[in-house]
Coordinates of C-alpha atoms in Angstrom, one line a residue:
M202 CA 2.1 -12.4 -1.7
P203 CA 5.3 -13.0 -0.3
A204 CA 9.2 -11.9 -2.4
P205 CA 12.8 -11.9 -2.4
H206 CA 13.2 -11.6 0.9
F207 CA 12.5 -10.2 -0.9
R208 CA 10.1 -12.7 -1.1
R209 CA 7.1 -12.1 0.7
S210 CA 7.7 -14.0 3.8
G211 CA 5.7 -15.0 6.5
A212 CA 4.1 -12.7 8.8
P213 CA 5.5 -11.2 11.8
H214 CA 3.9 -10.9 15.0
G215 CA 3.5 -9.0 17.9
E216 CA 3.5 -11.3 20.1
P217 CA 4.6 -12.7 17.0
P218 CA 3.2 -13.1 13.7
K219 CA -0.4 -13.4 13.1
T220 CA -2.4 -15.7 11.1
S221 CA -5.2 -14.5 9.2
G222 CA -8.4 -16.0 9.8
A223 CA -8.1 -19.5 8.9
H224 CA -4.5 -19.0 8.0
P225 CA -1.8 -16.3 8.1
R226 CA 0.5 -15.3 5.5
P227 CA 3.2 -13.4 5.8
A228 CA 3.7 -12.5 4.7
G229 CA 1.6 -11.9 4.7
R230 CA 3.1 -12.3 2.0
A231 CA 3.1 -11.8 4.5
R232 CA 0.5 -12.9 2.3
R233 CA 0.5 -13.1 6.5
R234 CA -1.0 -13.1 9.7
G235 CA -1.6 -14.8 12.9
R236 CA 0.6 -14.8 15.8
L237 CA 3.6 -17.0 16.0
G238 CA 1.9 -19.4 18.3
A239 CA -1.0 -19.8 15.9
G240 CA 1.5 -20.2 13.0
L241 CA 3.4 -23.0 14.8
A242 CA 0.1 -24.7 15.6
A243 CA -0.9 -24.4 12.0
A244 CA 2.4 -25.9 11.0
A245 CA 1.9 -28.7 13.4
L246 CA -1.5 -29.3 11.9
V247 CA 0.1 -29.4 8.4
L248 CA 2.6 -32.0 9.5
A249 CA 0.0 -34.0 11.3
A250 CA -2.3 -33.9 8.3
G251 CA 0.4 -35.2 6.0
C252 CA -1.7 -35.2 2.9
G253 CA -4.3 -33.2 1.1
G254 CA -7.5 -33.9 -0.7
G255 CA -9.7 -36.9 -0.1
G256 CA -13.4 -37.7 0.1
A257 CA -15.8 -37.7 3.0
D258 CA -18.5 -39.9 4.4
D259 CA -21.1 -37.4 3.5
G260 CA -20.2 -37.7 -0.2
K261 CA -18.6 -34.3 -0.4
I262 CA -15.1 -33.8 -2.0
T263 CA -12.7 -32.2 0.4
L264 CA -10.1 -29.9 -1.3
T265 CA -7.1 -29.0 0.8
V266 CA -5.6 -25.6 0.1
D267 CA -2.1 -24.9 1.3
T268 CA -1.0 -21.2 1.7
F269 CA 1.5 -19.2 3.6
S270 CA 1.1 -15.8 5.1
T271 CA -2.1 -14.1 4.1
F272 CA -4.0 -14.5 0.8
G273 CA -7.4 -13.1 1.9
Y274 CA -9.3 -16.1 0.8
E275 CA -11.5 -16.8 3.8
E276 CA -14.7 -15.3 2.4
L277 CA -13.9 -16.6 -1.0
F278 CA -13.8 -20.2 0.4
K279 CA -17.2 -19.7 1.9
Q280 CA -18.5 -18.3 -1.4
Y281 CA -17.2 -21.3 -3.4
E282 CA -18.6 -23.8 -1.0
A283 CA -22.0 -22.2 -1.2
Q284 CA -21.9 -22.3 -5.0
H285 CA -20.5 -25.9 -5.0
P286 CA -22.4 -27.9 -2.4
N287 CA -20.4 -31.0 -3.2
I288 CA -17.1 -29.3 -2.3
R289 CA -15.6 -28.7 1.2
I290 CA -12.5 -26.6 1.5
K291 CA -9.9 -27.4 4.1
H292 CA -7.4 -24.5 4.5
R293 CA -3.9 -25.2 5.9
N294 CA -1.9 -22.1 6.4
V295 CA 1.6 -21.6 7.7
V296 CA 2.7 -18.1 8.8
Q297 CA 6.3 -18.2 7.9
L298 CA 7.3 -18.7 4.3
D299 CA 10.6 -20.2 5.5
D300 CA 8.6 -22.9 7.3
Y301 CA 6.2 -23.4 4.4
L302 CA 8.7 -23.8 1.5
P303 CA 10.8 -26.8 2.7
R304 CA 7.6 -28.8 3.4
L305 CA 6.1 -27.9 0.1
E306 CA 9.3 -28.9 -1.7
K307 CA 9.4 -32.2 0.2
W308 CA 5.7 -33.0 -0.6
I309 CA 6.1 -32.1 -4.3
A310 CA 9.3 -34.2 -4.6
A311 CA 7.5 -37.2 -2.9
G312 CA 4.4 -36.8 -5.0
R313 CA 2.1 -36.8 -1.9
G314 CA 1.3 -34.8 1.2
A315 CA 0.6 -31.5 -0.5
G316 CA -2.8 -30.0 -0.7
D317 CA -5.0 -30.1 -3.8
V318 CA -4.2 -26.5 -4.4
V319 CA -0.9 -25.0 -3.2
A320 CA 0.4 -21.5 -3.1
I321 CA 3.8 -21.1 -4.8
E322 CA 5.7 -17.9 -4.0
E323 CA 7.6 -16.4 -6.9
G324 CA 11.0 -17.2 -5.3
I325 CA 10.4 -20.9 -5.5
L326 CA 8.5 -21.0 -8.8
T327 CA 11.6 -21.2 -10.9
K328 CA 12.7 -24.4 -9.2
F329 CA 9.3 -25.9 -9.8
M330 CA 9.2 -24.8 -13.4
A331 CA 12.2 -27.2 -14.0
Q332 CA 9.9 -30.1 -13.1
P333 CA 6.5 -29.1 -14.4
D334 CA 5.2 -32.6 -14.6
R335 CA 5.0 -32.7 -10.8
F336 CA 2.0 -30.4 -11.3
V337 CA -1.3 -30.7 -13.2
N338 CA -1.1 -28.9 -16.5
L339 CA -3.8 -26.3 -16.1
L340 CA -4.0 -25.9 -19.9
D341 CA -5.7 -29.4 -19.8
H342 CA -8.4 -27.9 -17.6
G343 CA -9.3 -24.9 -19.8
A344 CA -7.0 -22.3 -18.3
G345 CA -5.7 -21.3 -21.7
S346 CA -8.9 -19.2 -22.2
L347 CA -8.0 -17.2 -19.1
Q348 CA -4.7 -15.8 -20.3
G349 CA -6.2 -12.3 -20.8
N350 CA -7.1 -12.3 -17.1
F351 CA -3.4 -11.9 -16.1
L352 CA -0.6 -9.5 -16.8
D353 CA 1.3 -11.0 -19.7
W354 CA 4.6 -11.5 -17.8
K355 CA 2.8 -13.0 -14.8
W356 CA 1.1 -15.5 -17.1
R357 CA 4.4 -16.4 -18.8
Q358 CA 6.2 -16.9 -15.5
A359 CA 4.3 -20.1 -14.9
L360 CA 4.2 -21.3 -18.5
T361 CA 6.9 -23.5 -19.9
P362 CA 9.0 -22.0 -22.7
D363 CA 7.3 -24.1 -25.4
G364 CA 3.9 -22.8 -24.2
R365 CA 2.5 -26.3 -23.6
Y366 CA 2.5 -26.5 -19.9
L367 CA 1.0 -24.1 -17.4
V368 CA 2.1 -24.9 -13.8
G369 CA 0.2 -22.1 -12.0
L370 CA -2.2 -19.2 -12.1
G371 CA -1.1 -15.8 -10.8
T372 CA -2.5 -14.4 -7.5
D373 CA -0.8 -11.1 -6.8
V374 CA 2.2 -8.9 -7.8
G375 CA 4.4 -6.7 -5.8
G376 CA 4.6 -2.9 -5.8
L377 CA 6.4 -0.9 -3.2
A378 CA 5.6 2.0 -0.9
M379 CA 6.8 3.2 2.5
C380 CA 4.5 2.8 5.5
Y381 CA 5.1 5.2 8.4
R382 CA 3.7 6.0 11.9
T383 CA 2.0 9.4 11.8
D384 CA 2.1 9.7 15.6
L385 CA 5.9 9.2 15.7
F386 CA 6.4 11.6 12.8
A387 CA 4.4 14.2 14.7
K388 CA 6.5 13.6 17.7
A389 CA 9.6 14.3 15.6
G390 CA 8.2 17.5 14.2
L391 CA 8.0 15.9 10.7
P392 CA 5.1 16.4 8.4
T393 CA 2.4 13.6 8.6
D394 CA 0.5 14.2 5.4
R395 CA 1.3 11.4 3.1
E396 CA 2.1 13.6 0.1
K397 CA 4.4 15.8 2.1
V398 CA 6.1 12.7 3.7
G399 CA 6.8 11.3 0.2
E400 CA 8.4 14.6 -0.7
L401 CA 10.8 14.3 2.2
W402 CA 12.6 11.4 0.5
P403 CA 12.8 11.3 -3.3
T404 CA 16.1 9.4 -2.8
W405 CA 17.5 7.0 -0.2
D406 CA 20.0 9.6 0.9
A407 CA 17.1 11.9 1.6
Y408 CA 15.4 9.1 3.5
I409 CA 18.5 8.8 5.7
A410 CA 18.6 12.6 6.2
T411 CA 14.9 12.5 7.3
G412 CA 15.8 9.6 9.7
Q413 CA 18.5 11.7 11.2
R414 CA 16.0 14.5 11.8
F415 CA 13.7 11.9 13.4
A416 CA 16.5 10.5 15.6
A417 CA 17.4 13.9 16.9
K418 CA 13.9 14.3 18.4
V419 CA 12.6 10.8 19.2
K420 CA 14.7 8.7 21.6
D421 CA 12.3 5.8 22.3
A422 CA 11.8 4.6 18.8
K423 CA 14.1 3.9 15.8
F424 CA 13.4 5.2 12.3
V425 CA 13.3 1.9 10.4
D426 CA 12.5 -1.7 11.4
G427 CA 15.7 -3.4 10.4
A428 CA 18.2 -4.3 7.7
V429 CA 16.4 -7.4 6.3
N430 CA 13.2 -5.9 5.1
L431 CA 14.9 -2.7 3.9
Y432 CA 17.5 -4.6 2.0
N433 CA 15.0 -6.9 0.3
S434 CA 12.9 -4.0 -0.7
M435 CA 15.8 -2.1 -2.1
L436 CA 17.1 -5.1 -3.9
A437 CA 13.8 -5.7 -5.6
Q438 CA 13.6 -2.0 -6.5
Q439 CA 17.1 -1.8 -7.8
A440 CA 16.8 -5.0 -9.8
S441 CA 13.4 -4.0 -11.2
Q442 CA 14.7 -0.7 -12.4
T443 CA 17.9 -2.0 -13.9
V444 CA 19.0 -5.5 -14.9
G445 CA 15.8 -7.4 -14.1
H446 CA 17.5 -10.0 -12.0
T447 CA 19.1 -10.3 -8.6
Y448 CA 21.5 -13.1 -7.6
F449 CA 21.1 -15.2 -10.8
D450 CA 20.9 -14.0 -14.4
P451 CA 18.4 -15.6 -16.8
S452 CA 21.0 -18.3 -17.8
G453 CA 21.0 -19.4 -14.1
K454 CA 24.5 -18.2 -13.5
L455 CA 25.2 -16.8 -10.0
V456 CA 26.0 -13.1 -10.5
A457 CA 25.6 -11.7 -7.0
A458 CA 29.1 -10.3 -6.8
G459 CA 28.9 -8.4 -10.1
N460 CA 25.3 -7.3 -10.1
P461 CA 25.2 -3.6 -9.2
A462 CA 21.6 -4.0 -8.0
V463 CA 22.8 -6.3 -5.2
K464 CA 25.8 -4.1 -4.2
T465 CA 23.7 -0.9 -4.2
A466 CA 21.1 -2.4 -2.0
W467 CA 23.7 -3.8 0.3
D468 CA 25.7 -0.6 0.6
T469 CA 22.6 1.6 1.1
T470 CA 21.4 -0.8 3.8
L471 CA 24.7 -0.6 5.6
K472 CA 24.7 3.1 5.3
I473 CA 21.4 3.3 7.1
Q474 CA 22.7 0.8 9.8
R475 CA 25.7 2.9 10.4
S476 CA 23.5 6.0 10.8
G477 CA 22.0 4.4 13.8
L478 CA 18.5 4.5 12.4
S479 CA 17.7 0.8 12.5
A480 CA 15.8 -1.0 15.3
G481 CA 17.8 -4.1 14.3
L482 CA 14.8 -6.4 13.9
K483 CA 14.6 -9.2 11.4
S484 CA 11.4 -9.3 9.3
F485 CA 8.7 -11.7 10.4
E486 CA 10.5 -12.8 13.6
P487 CA 8.6 -12.6 16.8
S488 CA 10.6 -9.6 18.0
W489 CA 9.7 -7.8 14.7
G490 CA 6.0 -8.3 15.4
T491 CA 6.5 -7.0 18.9
G492 CA 8.2 -4.0 17.4
L493 CA 5.2 -3.3 15.3
K494 CA 2.8 -3.7 18.2
E495 CA 4.9 -1.5 20.5
A496 CA 5.7 1.2 18.0
R497 CA 9.5 0.7 18.2
F498 CA 10.1 2.0 14.7
A499 CA 8.5 4.7 12.5
T500 CA 8.9 3.4 8.9
I501 CA 8.9 0.2 7.1
A502 CA 9.1 -0.6 3.4
C503 CA 5.8 -2.1 2.5
P504 CA 4.8 -4.0 -0.6
S505 CA 1.0 -4.0 -0.8
W506 CA 0.8 -7.5 0.8
M507 CA 2.7 -6.1 3.8
L508 CA -0.3 -3.9 4.8
G509 CA -2.2 -6.9 6.1
V510 CA 0.9 -8.1 8.1
I511 CA 1.3 -4.7 9.7
K512 CA -2.4 -4.5 10.7
E513 CA -2.4 -8.0 12.1
N514 CA 0.7 -7.4 14.2
A515 CA 0.3 -3.8 15.2
G516 CA -3.2 -4.5 16.3
A517 CA -6.3 -2.4 16.8
A518 CA -4.5 0.1 19.1
A519 CA -2.5 1.3 16.0
A520 CA -5.5 1.8 13.8
G521 CA -5.3 5.2 12.0
K522 CA -1.7 5.7 13.2
W523 CA -0.1 4.1 10.2
D524 CA -0.1 5.7 6.7
V525 CA 1.4 5.0 3.3
A526 CA 3.7 7.2 1.3
A527 CA 5.9 6.9 -1.8
I528 CA 9.0 4.9 -1.3
P529 CA 12.4 6.5 -1.9
G530 CA 13.8 5.9 -5.3
G531 CA 10.6 4.9 -7.1
S532 CA 8.6 1.7 -7.1
G533 CA 9.6 -1.8 -8.0
S534 CA 8.3 -5.4 -7.9
R535 CA 8.6 -7.4 -4.7
G536 CA 6.7 -10.5 -4.2
G537 CA 3.8 -12.3 -5.8
S538 CA 2.5 -15.8 -5.9
F539 CA 0.7 -18.5 -7.9
L540 CA -1.8 -21.3 -7.2
A541 CA -1.0 -24.7 -8.6
V542 CA -2.4 -28.2 -8.4
P543 CA 0.1 -30.9 -7.5
R544 CA 0.2 -34.0 -9.6
G545 CA -0.7 -36.0 -6.4
S546 CA -4.1 -34.4 -6.0
E547 CA -6.9 -37.0 -5.9
H548 CA -9.3 -34.4 -7.4
P549 CA -7.3 -32.5 -10.1
R550 CA -10.4 -31.4 -12.0
E551 CA -12.1 -29.9 -9.0
A552 CA -8.8 -28.5 -7.7
A553 CA -8.1 -26.8 -11.0
E554 CA -11.6 -25.2 -11.0
L555 CA -11.0 -23.9 -7.5
A556 CA -7.6 -22.4 -8.5
K557 CA -9.3 -20.8 -11.5
F558 CA -12.0 -19.3 -9.2
L559 CA -9.5 -18.0 -6.6
T560 CA -7.4 -16.3 -9.3
S561 CA -10.3 -14.8 -11.3
P562 CA -10.4 -11.0 -11.6
Q563 CA -13.4 -10.8 -9.2
S564 CA -11.6 -13.0 -6.6
Q565 CA -8.4 -10.9 -6.9
I566 CA -10.5 -7.8 -6.2
A567 CA -12.0 -9.5 -3.2
A568 CA -8.5 -10.5 -1.9
F569 CA -7.2 -7.0 -2.4
K570 CA -10.0 -5.6 -0.4
A571 CA -9.5 -8.2 2.3
R572 CA -5.7 -8.1 2.5
N573 CA -4.5 -5.6 0.0
N574 CA -2.8 -8.2 -2.1
L575 CA -2.2 -6.4 -5.4
P576 CA -4.0 -8.1 -8.3
S577 CA -2.1 -9.6 -11.1
S578 CA -5.2 -9.2 -13.3
P579 CA -5.3 -6.1 -15.5
Q580 CA -9.1 -6.2 -15.3
A581 CA -8.9 -6.1 -11.5
L582 CA -6.3 -3.4 -11.5
D583 CA -8.6 -1.2 -13.6
D584 CA -11.6 -2.0 -11.6
P585 CA -13.0 1.1 -9.6
A586 CA -13.3 -1.2 -6.6
V587 CA -9.5 -1.5 -6.5
K588 CA -8.5 1.9 -7.9
S589 CA -10.7 3.8 -5.4
F590 CA -10.1 1.6 -2.5
R591 CA -9.0 3.2 0.8
N592 CA -7.6 1.4 3.8
E593 CA -9.3 2.7 6.9
Y594 CA -6.6 1.2 9.2
F595 CA -3.9 3.1 7.4
N596 CA -5.4 6.5 8.0
N597 CA -7.8 6.0 5.1
A598 CA -4.9 5.9 2.7
P599 CA -5.9 5.6 -1.0
V600 CA -4.0 2.3 -1.3
G601 CA -5.7 1.4 -4.5
E602 CA -4.4 4.5 -6.2
I603 CA -1.0 4.2 -4.5
Y604 CA -0.3 0.5 -5.5
A605 CA -2.6 -0.2 -8.5
G606 CA -1.7 3.0 -10.3
G607 CA 1.7 1.8 -11.5
A608 CA 1.1 -1.9 -11.3
K609 CA 0.8 -2.4 -15.0
A610 CA 4.2 -0.9 -15.5
L611 CA 5.9 -3.2 -13.0
K612 CA 8.7 -5.2 -14.5
P613 CA 9.2 -8.9 -13.5
L614 CA 12.3 -10.0 -11.8
Y615 CA 14.1 -13.2 -12.8
L616 CA 14.7 -15.3 -9.8
G617 CA 16.9 -18.3 -10.0
E618 CA 16.2 -21.7 -8.5
D619 CA 18.3 -21.0 -5.4
T620 CA 17.3 -17.4 -4.9
N621 CA 15.8 -18.1 -1.5
P622 CA 18.7 -19.8 0.2
V623 CA 21.2 -17.4 -1.3
N624 CA 19.1 -14.5 -0.1
Q625 CA 19.0 -16.0 3.3
R626 CA 22.8 -15.9 3.4
F627 CA 22.8 -12.2 2.6
E628 CA 20.2 -11.5 5.2
D629 CA 22.4 -13.4 7.8
A630 CA 25.4 -11.4 6.9
L631 CA 23.6 -8.1 7.3
L632 CA 22.3 -9.2 10.7
A633 CA 25.8 -10.2 11.7
V634 CA 26.9 -6.6 10.9
E635 CA 24.0 -5.2 12.8
Q636 CA 24.9 -7.3 15.8
D637 CA 28.6 -6.3 15.5
K638 CA 29.6 -9.9 14.8
L639 CA 31.2 -9.1 11.4
T640 CA 32.6 -6.0 9.8
P641 CA 30.9 -4.9 6.6
D642 CA 33.7 -6.1 4.4
A643 CA 33.9 -9.4 6.2
A644 CA 30.1 -9.8 5.9
W645 CA 30.1 -9.1 2.2
T646 CA 32.9 -11.6 1.6
K647 CA 31.1 -14.2 3.7
A648 CA 27.8 -13.6 2.0
L649 CA 29.3 -14.2 -1.4
A650 CA 31.2 -17.3 -0.3
D651 CA 28.0 -18.7 1.3
A652 CA 26.1 -17.9 -1.9
E653 CA 28.6 -19.8 -4.0
R654 CA 28.0 -22.9 -1.8
E655 CA 24.3 -22.6 -2.0
A656 CA 24.4 -22.3 -5.7
R657 CA 26.5 -25.5 -6.3

């Protein structure tokens, strides 16, 4: 789940973000869910717990799994416990990736406190790859034989350059589309059929033109949710299609100022802002979740993991009113995560087996059907259960065909160690423009200066 803030971040909420079942993830990834209140409660639980793993009086081994947003593992946990009577799974989930990451970093640095299995969002993986010995080498637990279960680039992302240390196993990958409210489109006199909607906007300029048609007819809703999600999606798209990196090049050098992918995403986002099409909402904030619930905007860029977030926050009343169309400018890779076993786990062997189970092709298929997290397994992507899967909530959209169809062609993004904090500075600057606190030029200058400080 989650993405560069494109990272998949935590879930939003209507009344804020929702937590999925036992957890939420943003971000849904939104891997996503649960309302904000639930998320905060979960966060409090995490802090109170303070550590993972451990035994139990009944002789069972308790494995703690830390995730953010939504991974769709609830039923898989039950299945694993049924197949392994000596294992009890404790799931700790935090809705917001921004809340999850600092705690995870602290736990990993301290060598204690983290779960036995932890979700690692792609934006933070690079930092952890610089200290692989803080995690269990999954190659020591037979993971090497599973390489063929993952897209090659996904496998290599969590493998040290010398090929001797595997930090994590891939869960999902990105993939981009545009979700839209059919009822609001009908109100604006726009087509509602997903194929015809996709034809409205082959480019971002055409998307803006469509938004202007929408704004001329609909006065009680905006065309797009806000700058943050849009920018992150465009940045991932532009970088995927061009240089393959965002703020940092593969040498680790900060290149935000000179990367055309960053500037193009920035300029296009501002163009949409200046067109008056944005609801001005920040992704995964409570107001954003409320916007989903109250239909305050008609479109939202949606990686596959975002579908679960939308459903959780828009609620049952919006069932059948959302649909999924092609995104302007073509797809790209946004988001994706891994499961790893921290070195501090008291049960590394059992934890590694659980991580292998949760990332198996069959489990990835189950997670896709539960939360639409796009598999990183080629076998799962080719499976008819994924390719033919339709999402009833999204007007029965063929999401398997939409997302899985081009997944094997996705190109990975290089994300530097400080991608997340740098990206946050760009998000803040865009919001400052949206709130008339900075001019576009001043915001760009500030974003670059702040990025320099974060990268030191």
